[in-house]
Structures are given as C-alpha cells and as structure tokens.
C-alpha positions as a Markdown table, in Angstrom:
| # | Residue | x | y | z |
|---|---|---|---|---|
| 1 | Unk | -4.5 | -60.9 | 27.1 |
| 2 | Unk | -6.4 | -61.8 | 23.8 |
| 3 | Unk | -4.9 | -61.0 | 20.7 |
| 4 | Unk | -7.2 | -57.7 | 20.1 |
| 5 | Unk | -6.7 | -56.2 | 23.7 |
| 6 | Unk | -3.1 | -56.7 | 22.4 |
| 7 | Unk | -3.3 | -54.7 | 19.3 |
| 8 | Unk | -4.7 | -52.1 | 21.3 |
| 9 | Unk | -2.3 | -51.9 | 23.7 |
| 10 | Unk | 0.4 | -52.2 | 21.6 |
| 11 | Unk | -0.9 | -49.1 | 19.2 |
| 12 | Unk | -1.2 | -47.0 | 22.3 |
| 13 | Unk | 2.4 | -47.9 | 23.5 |
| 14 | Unk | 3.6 | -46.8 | 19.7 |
| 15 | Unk | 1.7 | -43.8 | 19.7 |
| 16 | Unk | 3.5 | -42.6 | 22.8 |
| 17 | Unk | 6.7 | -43.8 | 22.0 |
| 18 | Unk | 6.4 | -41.8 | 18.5 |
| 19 | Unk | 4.8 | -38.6 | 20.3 |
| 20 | Unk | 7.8 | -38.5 | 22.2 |
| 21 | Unk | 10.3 | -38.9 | 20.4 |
| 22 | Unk | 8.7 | -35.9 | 17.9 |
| 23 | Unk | 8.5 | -33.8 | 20.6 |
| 24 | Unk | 12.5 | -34.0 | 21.0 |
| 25 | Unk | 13.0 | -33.5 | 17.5 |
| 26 | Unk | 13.5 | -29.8 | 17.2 |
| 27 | Unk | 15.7 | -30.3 | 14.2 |
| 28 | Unk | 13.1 | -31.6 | 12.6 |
| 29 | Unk | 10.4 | -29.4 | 14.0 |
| 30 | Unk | 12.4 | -26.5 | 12.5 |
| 31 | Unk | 12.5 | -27.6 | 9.1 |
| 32 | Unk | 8.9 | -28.6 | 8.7 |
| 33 | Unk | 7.7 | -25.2 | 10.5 |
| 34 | Unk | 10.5 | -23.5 | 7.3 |
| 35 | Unk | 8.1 | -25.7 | 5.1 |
| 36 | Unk | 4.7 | -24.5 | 6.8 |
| 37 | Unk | 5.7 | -20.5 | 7.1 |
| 38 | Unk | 7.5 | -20.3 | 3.2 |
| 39 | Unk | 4.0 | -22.0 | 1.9 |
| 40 | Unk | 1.3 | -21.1 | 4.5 |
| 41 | Unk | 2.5 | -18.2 | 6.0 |
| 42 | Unk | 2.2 | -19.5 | 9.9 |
| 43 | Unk | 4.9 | -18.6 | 12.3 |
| 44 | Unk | 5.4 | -21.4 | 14.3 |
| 45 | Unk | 8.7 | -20.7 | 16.3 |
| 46 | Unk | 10.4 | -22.9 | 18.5 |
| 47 | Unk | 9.1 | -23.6 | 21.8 |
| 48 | Unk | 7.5 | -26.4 | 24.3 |
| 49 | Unk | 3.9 | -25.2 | 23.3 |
| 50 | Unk | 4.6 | -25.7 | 19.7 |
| 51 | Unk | 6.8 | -29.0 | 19.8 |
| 52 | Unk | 3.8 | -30.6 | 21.5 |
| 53 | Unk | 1.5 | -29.2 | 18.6 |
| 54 | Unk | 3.2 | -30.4 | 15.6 |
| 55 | Unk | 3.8 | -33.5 | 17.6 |
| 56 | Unk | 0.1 | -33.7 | 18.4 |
| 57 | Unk | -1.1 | -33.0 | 14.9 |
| 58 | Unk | 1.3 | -35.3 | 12.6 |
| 59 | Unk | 1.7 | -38.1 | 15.1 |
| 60 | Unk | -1.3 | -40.0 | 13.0 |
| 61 | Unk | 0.3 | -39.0 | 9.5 |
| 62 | Unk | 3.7 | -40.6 | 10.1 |
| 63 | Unk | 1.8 | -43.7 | 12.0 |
| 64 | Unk | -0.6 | -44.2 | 8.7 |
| 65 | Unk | 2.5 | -43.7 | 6.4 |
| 66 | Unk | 4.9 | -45.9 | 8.6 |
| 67 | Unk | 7.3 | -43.4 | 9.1 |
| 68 | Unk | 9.5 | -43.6 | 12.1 |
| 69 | Unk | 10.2 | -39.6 | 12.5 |
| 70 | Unk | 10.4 | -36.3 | 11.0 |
| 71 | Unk | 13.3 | -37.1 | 8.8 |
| 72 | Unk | 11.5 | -39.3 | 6.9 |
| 73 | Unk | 8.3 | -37.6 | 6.8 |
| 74 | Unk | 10.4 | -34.3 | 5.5 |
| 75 | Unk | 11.8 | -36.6 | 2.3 |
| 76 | Unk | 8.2 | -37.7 | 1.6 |
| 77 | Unk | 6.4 | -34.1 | 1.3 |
| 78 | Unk | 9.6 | -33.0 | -0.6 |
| 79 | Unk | 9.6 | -36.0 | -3.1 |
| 80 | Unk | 7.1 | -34.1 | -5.7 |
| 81 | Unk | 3.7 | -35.5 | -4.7 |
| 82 | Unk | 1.5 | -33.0 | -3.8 |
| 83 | Unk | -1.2 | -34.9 | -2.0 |
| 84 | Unk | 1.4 | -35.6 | 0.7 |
| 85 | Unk | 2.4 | -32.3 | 0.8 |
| 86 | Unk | -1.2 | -30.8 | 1.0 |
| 87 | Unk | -1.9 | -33.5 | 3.8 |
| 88 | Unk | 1.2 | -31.8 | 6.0 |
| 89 | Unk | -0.4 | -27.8 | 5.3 |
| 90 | Unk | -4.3 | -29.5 | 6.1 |
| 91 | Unk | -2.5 | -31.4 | 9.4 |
| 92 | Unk | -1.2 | -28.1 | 10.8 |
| 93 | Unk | -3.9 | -25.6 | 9.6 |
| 94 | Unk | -6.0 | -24.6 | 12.6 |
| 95 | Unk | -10.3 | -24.7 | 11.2 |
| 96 | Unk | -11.7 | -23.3 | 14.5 |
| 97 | Unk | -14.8 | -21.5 | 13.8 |
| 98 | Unk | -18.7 | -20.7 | 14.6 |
| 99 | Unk | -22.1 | -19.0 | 13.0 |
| 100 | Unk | -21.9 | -15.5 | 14.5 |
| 101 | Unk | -18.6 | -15.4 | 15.6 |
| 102 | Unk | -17.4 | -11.9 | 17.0 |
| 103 | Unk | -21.2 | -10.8 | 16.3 |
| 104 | Unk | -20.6 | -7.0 | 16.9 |
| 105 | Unk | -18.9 | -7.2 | 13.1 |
| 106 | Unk | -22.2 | -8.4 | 11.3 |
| 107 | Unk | -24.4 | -5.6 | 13.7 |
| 108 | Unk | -22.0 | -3.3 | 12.6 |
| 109 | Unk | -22.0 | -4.1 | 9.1 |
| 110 | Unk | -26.0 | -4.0 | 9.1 |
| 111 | Unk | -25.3 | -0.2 | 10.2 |
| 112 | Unk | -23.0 | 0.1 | 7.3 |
| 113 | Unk | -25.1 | -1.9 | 4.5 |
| 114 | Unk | -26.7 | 1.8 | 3.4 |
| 115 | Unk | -24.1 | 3.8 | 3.1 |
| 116 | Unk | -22.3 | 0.6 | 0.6 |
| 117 | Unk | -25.7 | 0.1 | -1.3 |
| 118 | Unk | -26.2 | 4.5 | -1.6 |
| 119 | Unk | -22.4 | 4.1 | -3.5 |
| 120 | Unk | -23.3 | 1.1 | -5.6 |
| 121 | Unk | -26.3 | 2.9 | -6.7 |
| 122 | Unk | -24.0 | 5.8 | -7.6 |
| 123 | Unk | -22.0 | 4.0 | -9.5 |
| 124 | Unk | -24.8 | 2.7 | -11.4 |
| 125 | Unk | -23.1 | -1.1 | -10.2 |
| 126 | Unk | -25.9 | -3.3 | -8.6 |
| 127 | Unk | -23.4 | -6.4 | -7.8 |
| 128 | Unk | -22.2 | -6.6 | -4.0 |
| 129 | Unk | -19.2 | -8.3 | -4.1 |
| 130 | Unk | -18.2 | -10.2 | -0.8 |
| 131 | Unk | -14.8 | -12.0 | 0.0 |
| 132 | Unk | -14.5 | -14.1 | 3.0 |
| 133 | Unk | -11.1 | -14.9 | 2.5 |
| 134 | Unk | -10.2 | -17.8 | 5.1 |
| 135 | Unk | -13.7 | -19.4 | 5.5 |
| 136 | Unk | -13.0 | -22.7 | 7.0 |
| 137 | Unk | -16.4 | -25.1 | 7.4 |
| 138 | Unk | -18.7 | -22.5 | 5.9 |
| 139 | Unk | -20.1 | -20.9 | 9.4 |
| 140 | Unk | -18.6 | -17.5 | 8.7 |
| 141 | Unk | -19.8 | -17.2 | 4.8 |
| 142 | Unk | -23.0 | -18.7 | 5.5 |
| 143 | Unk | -23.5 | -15.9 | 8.6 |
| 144 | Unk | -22.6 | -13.4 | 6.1 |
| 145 | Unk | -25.4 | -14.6 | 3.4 |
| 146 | Unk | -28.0 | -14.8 | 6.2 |
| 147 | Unk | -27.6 | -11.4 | 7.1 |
| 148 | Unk | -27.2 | -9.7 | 4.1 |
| 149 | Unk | -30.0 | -11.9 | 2.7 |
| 150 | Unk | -32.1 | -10.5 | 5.2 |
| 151 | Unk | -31.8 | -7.0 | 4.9 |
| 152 | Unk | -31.7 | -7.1 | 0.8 |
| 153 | Unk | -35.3 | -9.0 | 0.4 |
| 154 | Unk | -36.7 | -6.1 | 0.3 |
| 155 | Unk | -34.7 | -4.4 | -1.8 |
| 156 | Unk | -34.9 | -5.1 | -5.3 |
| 157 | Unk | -32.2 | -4.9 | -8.1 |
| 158 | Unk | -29.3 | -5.9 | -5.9 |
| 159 | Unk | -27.4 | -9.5 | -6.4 |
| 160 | Unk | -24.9 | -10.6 | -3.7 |
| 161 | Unk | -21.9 | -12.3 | -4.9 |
| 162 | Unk | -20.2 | -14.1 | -2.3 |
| 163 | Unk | -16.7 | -15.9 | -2.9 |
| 164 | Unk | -15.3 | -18.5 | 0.1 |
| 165 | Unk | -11.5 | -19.3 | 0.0 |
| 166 | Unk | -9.3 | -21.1 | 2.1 |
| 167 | Unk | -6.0 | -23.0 | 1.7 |
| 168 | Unk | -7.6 | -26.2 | 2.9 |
| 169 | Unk | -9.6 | -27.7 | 0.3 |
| 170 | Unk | -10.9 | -30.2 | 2.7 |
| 171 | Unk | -13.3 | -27.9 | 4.8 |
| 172 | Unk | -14.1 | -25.9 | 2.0 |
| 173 | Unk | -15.9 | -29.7 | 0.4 |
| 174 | Unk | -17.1 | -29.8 | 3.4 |
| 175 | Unk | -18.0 | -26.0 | 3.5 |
| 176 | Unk | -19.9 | -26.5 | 0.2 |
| 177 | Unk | -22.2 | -29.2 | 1.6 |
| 178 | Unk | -23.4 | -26.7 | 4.8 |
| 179 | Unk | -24.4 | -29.2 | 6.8 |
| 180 | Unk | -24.2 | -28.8 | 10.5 |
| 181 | Unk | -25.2 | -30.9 | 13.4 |
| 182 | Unk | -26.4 | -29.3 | 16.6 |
| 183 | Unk | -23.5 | -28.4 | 18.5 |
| 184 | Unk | -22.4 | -26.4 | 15.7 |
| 185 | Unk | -25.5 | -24.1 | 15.5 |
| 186 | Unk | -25.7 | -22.1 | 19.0 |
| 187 | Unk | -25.6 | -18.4 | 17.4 |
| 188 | Unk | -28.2 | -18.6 | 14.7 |
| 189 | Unk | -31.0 | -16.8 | 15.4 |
| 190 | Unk | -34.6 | -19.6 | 15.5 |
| 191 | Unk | -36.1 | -17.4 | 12.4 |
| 192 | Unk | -33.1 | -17.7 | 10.6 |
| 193 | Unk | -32.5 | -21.2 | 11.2 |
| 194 | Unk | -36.2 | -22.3 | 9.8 |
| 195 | Unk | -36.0 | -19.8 | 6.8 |
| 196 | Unk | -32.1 | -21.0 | 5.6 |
| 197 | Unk | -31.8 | -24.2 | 6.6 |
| 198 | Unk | -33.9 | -27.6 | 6.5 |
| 199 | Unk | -33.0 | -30.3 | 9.3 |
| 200 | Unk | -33.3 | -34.3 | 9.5 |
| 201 | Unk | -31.9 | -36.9 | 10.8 |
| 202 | Unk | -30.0 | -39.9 | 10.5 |
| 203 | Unk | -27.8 | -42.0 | 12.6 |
| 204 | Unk | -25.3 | -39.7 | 14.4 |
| 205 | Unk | -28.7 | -37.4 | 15.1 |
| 206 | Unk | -30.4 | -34.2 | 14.2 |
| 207 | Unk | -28.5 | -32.2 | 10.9 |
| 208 | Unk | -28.8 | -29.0 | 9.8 |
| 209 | Unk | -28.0 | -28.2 | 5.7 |
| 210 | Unk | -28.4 | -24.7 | 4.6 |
| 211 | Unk | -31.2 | -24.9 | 1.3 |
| 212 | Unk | -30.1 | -25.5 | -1.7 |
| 213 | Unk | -31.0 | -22.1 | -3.1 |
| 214 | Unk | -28.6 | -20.2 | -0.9 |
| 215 | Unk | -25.5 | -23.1 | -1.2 |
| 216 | Unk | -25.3 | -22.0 | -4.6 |
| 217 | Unk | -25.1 | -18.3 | -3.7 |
| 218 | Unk | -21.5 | -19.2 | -2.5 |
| 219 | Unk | -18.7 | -20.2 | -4.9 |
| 220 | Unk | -16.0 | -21.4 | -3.2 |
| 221 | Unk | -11.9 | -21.8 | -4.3 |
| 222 | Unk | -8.8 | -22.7 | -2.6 |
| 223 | Unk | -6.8 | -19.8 | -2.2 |
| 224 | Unk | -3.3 | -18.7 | -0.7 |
| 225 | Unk | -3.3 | -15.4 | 1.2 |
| 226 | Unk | 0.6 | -15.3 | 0.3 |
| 227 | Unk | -0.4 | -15.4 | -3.4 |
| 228 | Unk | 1.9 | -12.6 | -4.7 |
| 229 | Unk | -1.2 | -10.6 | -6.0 |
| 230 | Unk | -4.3 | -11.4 | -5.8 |
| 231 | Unk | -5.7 | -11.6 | -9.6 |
| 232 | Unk | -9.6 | -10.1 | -9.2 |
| 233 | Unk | -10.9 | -9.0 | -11.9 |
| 234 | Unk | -13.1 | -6.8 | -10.2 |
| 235 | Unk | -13.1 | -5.2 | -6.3 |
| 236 | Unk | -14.9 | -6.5 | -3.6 |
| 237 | Unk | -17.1 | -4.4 | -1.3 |
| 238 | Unk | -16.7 | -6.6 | 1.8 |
| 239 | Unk | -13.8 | -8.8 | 2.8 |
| 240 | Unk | -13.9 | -10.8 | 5.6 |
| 241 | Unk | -10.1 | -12.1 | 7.1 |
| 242 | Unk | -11.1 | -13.0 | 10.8 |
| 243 | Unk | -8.7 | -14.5 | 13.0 |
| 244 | Unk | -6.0 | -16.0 | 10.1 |
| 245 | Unk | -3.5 | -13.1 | 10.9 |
| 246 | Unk | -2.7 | -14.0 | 14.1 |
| 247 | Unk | -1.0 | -17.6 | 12.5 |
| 248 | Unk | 1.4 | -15.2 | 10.8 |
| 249 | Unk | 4.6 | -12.7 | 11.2 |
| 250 | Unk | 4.5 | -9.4 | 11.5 |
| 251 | Unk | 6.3 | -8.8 | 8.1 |
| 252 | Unk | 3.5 | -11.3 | 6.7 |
| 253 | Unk | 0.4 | -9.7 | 8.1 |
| 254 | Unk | 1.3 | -6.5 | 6.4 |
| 255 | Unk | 1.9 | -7.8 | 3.1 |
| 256 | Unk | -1.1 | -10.1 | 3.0 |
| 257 | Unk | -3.0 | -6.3 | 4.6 |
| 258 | Unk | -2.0 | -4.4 | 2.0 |
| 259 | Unk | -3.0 | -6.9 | -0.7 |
| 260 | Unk | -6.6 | -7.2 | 0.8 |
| 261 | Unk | -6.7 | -3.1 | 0.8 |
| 262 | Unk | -5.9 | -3.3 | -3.1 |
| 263 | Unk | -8.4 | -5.7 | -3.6 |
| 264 | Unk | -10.7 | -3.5 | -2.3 |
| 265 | Unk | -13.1 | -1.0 | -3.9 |
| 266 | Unk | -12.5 | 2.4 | -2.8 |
| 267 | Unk | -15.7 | 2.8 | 0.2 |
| 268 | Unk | -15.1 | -0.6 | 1.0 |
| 269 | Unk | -15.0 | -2.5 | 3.7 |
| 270 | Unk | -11.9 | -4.9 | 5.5 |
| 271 | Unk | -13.3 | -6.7 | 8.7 |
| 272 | Unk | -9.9 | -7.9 | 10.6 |
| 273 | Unk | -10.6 | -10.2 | 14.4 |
| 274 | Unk | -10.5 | -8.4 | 17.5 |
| 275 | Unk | -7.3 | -9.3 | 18.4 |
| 276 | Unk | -5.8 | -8.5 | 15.3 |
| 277 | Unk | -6.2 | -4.6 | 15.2 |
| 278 | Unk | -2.5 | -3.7 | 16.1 |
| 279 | Unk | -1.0 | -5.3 | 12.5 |
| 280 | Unk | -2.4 | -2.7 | 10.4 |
| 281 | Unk | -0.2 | 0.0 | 8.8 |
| 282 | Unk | -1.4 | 0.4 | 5.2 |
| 283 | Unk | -2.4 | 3.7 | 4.2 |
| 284 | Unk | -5.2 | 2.6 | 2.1 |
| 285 | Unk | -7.8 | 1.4 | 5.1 |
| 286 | Unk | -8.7 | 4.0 | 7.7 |
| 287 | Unk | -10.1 | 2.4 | 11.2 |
| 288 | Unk | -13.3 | 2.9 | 11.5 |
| 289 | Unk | -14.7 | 0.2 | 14.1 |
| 290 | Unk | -13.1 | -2.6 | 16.6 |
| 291 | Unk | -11.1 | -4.8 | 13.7 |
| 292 | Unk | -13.3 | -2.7 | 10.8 |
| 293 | Unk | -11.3 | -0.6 | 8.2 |
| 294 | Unk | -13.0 | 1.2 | 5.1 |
| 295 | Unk | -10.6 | 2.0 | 2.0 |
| 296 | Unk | -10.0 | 5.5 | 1.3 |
C-alpha cells in the first residue's frame, strides 16, 4: 500500500476507533450535555440517539485538537479560552433551515400586515420593528424582508427594521453575506428571486447573493435566548422564534416565551413552529393562528 493510501486508511481506522469509544462515554456525554443545556439551553438527555450525536458532531474537534476523549476535551473548553468553548456550543447547535419555511406563517402574516400598520399609524410610530430571533444562514430573515418589502412599496412613510440573532456567530457571517447556491433556493418565488437577488458564477456553480440594498436592511448580533432579560430599548412588532424551542426543556421554553411576550409591543405579533404550539402558557400572548400569538 503506498504511503498515502496508508494515511487514509489509517485516519479512517482512528476515526472509528474514537467514534466509538465517545459513544460509550456516557460520563462524559453527561457533563458536556450539563455544559451545552446551562449555556445554550438544549436538552440533550441521555440516550442511544443522542450518544451517537454528540459522538457524530465532536468526533472532528477532538481529532483536530489531538484529544483522545471527552475528558480531555471537557478540561480544554473549561480552561478560560472562549474560542474553544464557542467551537463546542457551534459543534452541537443544529442550523437546519430554508427560504419559506412553514409558508402558511408569512401568508398569514400578509393577512395581518394591516391591522399592525392601522396601529402604528395610531400611534403616530412609522418604524416596524422585526426580530427573528434564531436566524441561522439568513433564509428565514431574508423571507421575512422579501415579503414585507413587497407589500410596503407601495406604501410610503413606513421603514422596516429588521434585527437577526443567533448564538452561532458563524452562520450569522455567513448570514450577512446572503449568498445561496441553488439547492438552497427552492421556495422563492421567480419574481422575487430576479427583484432581490443578483446570481453568477464561479467554480462550485451558479450563486445567488441577495442585493446589496436589502443586506443592509438587516443588522445582525449574536444573541442568547437564556439572556436573563432581553435589554430592547424599544418593542418589536414581529418576532420570529421558529423551530429553536423544541432543543429546550419545558421549564426553559416558558421562560425564554415569556421574555419574547415582554419584548413585545402590545398588538404584536410571536410566530412559534408548528410543532411548538403546546409550550405556551404566558398570559401575555393569546393564540391566534397555527404557532401565531398576538400580545394582549
């Protein structure tokens, strides 16, 4: 075997040998999932499912650091330096998301857009503030510009400000660059595509990057949702918190609930996923849609 093929062979055979011995570490699996829950808020409890995940996801990190096991790896994000301790929240942090995901929220909130802009105008406020609080890559934020872009063009002495968090300051760089290669665009409607975004190409293939005009509509923060309070100086209209909830405990998702009601201008608007609807319990947000709450 030439000494390449060898290198390759013997990486694989490490790589296994480590993933498996991770995956018997429930010791250690228990302390870093203490770590992940008391900083992130995700619940990952103890089970085959979620040994093989945290296996899965920090089986490169202790390869690229050396490290023979969880042990070690537990000393290194406790010894102080941050960046290894961001590295182990952006490892196990799960970024799934698409343009128009869960689209019934944005028809519904085009439904809702007059009844919002009738209060603004009441209250003599022409900003529309917009939080999408957990807004991985950029698809969901940039979903919400494009539609409420749309339907205020007409409409004239109303400014959208949009604000895009997320724990992981790693998507949100790439979040702030919007660009987007073809598998990542299925759900954008043709004439939205041609008036928001600008394509070329280079060597991986057609790209997609929202214009530049509407990248800086966005300004975009890291930002925990277990934050004891959530310091706005003003309330937002619409918040976005799709599909993070799920990650968390019961306990959690009420807290974290309760602070996004508070943050919330009285008419406004919480948009929850689908499958999160059975966590609420505050008595600021009345249901008023799949997932859609409005602060009373």
């Amino acid at each position: 075997m030439s000494s390449a093929k060898q290198l390759v062979s013997n990486f694989i055979v490490d790589s296994q040998n480590l993933m498996a011995k991770l995956q018997k570490d429930e010791g250690g699996f228990i302390k870093l999932a203490e770590i992940l829950k008391s900083n992130a808020g995700i619940n990952m409890v103890l089970n085959d499912k979620n040994l093989t995940l945290m296996a899965s996801r920090l089986n490169s990190v202790l390869k690229q650091h050396q490290l023979p096991g969880y042990k070690e790896y537990i000393k290194l994000i406790e010894s102080g330096d941050p960046k290894y301790f961001t590295e182990f929240i952006v490892s196990l942090t799960t970024n799934t998301t698409q343009f128009f995901r869960e689209p019934t929220h944005f028809s519904f909130l085009e439904t809702k857009l007059p009844e919002i802009l009738a209060q603004k105008k009441q209250q003599k406020n022409n900003n529309l503030r917009v939080w999408c609080s957990a807004s991985s890559t950029g698809q969901e934020v940039y979903t919400l510009l494009m539609v409420l872009d749309n339907y205020l063009q007409n409409l004239s002495g109303c400014s959208i400000k949009f604000l895009a968090t997320d724990i992981d300051h790693e998507v949100l760089e790439r979040a702030s660059d919007a660009i987007y290669r073809e598998s990542e665009i299925g759900g954008i409607p043709k004439e939205y595509l041609k008036k928001y975004f600008h394509s070329s190409e280079d060597e991986k293939g057609i790209k997609f990057q929202l214009k530049s005009n509407y990248r800086d509509m966005i300004r975009f923060a890291t930002f925990n949702l277990l934050t004891e309070s959530y310091p706005f100086q003003y309330p937002f209209d619409i918040i976005f918190c799709r599909n993070v909830l799920i990650y968390f405990d019961r306990a959690t998702c009420e807290a974290v609930i309760e602070k996004l009601a508070k943050s919330l201008s009285v008419g406004g608007i919480l948009f929850l996923g689908h499958s999160e609807t059975g966590m609420m319990k505050t008595k600021l947000l009345k249901t008023i849609s799949n997932g859609v709450y409005i602060k009373v």
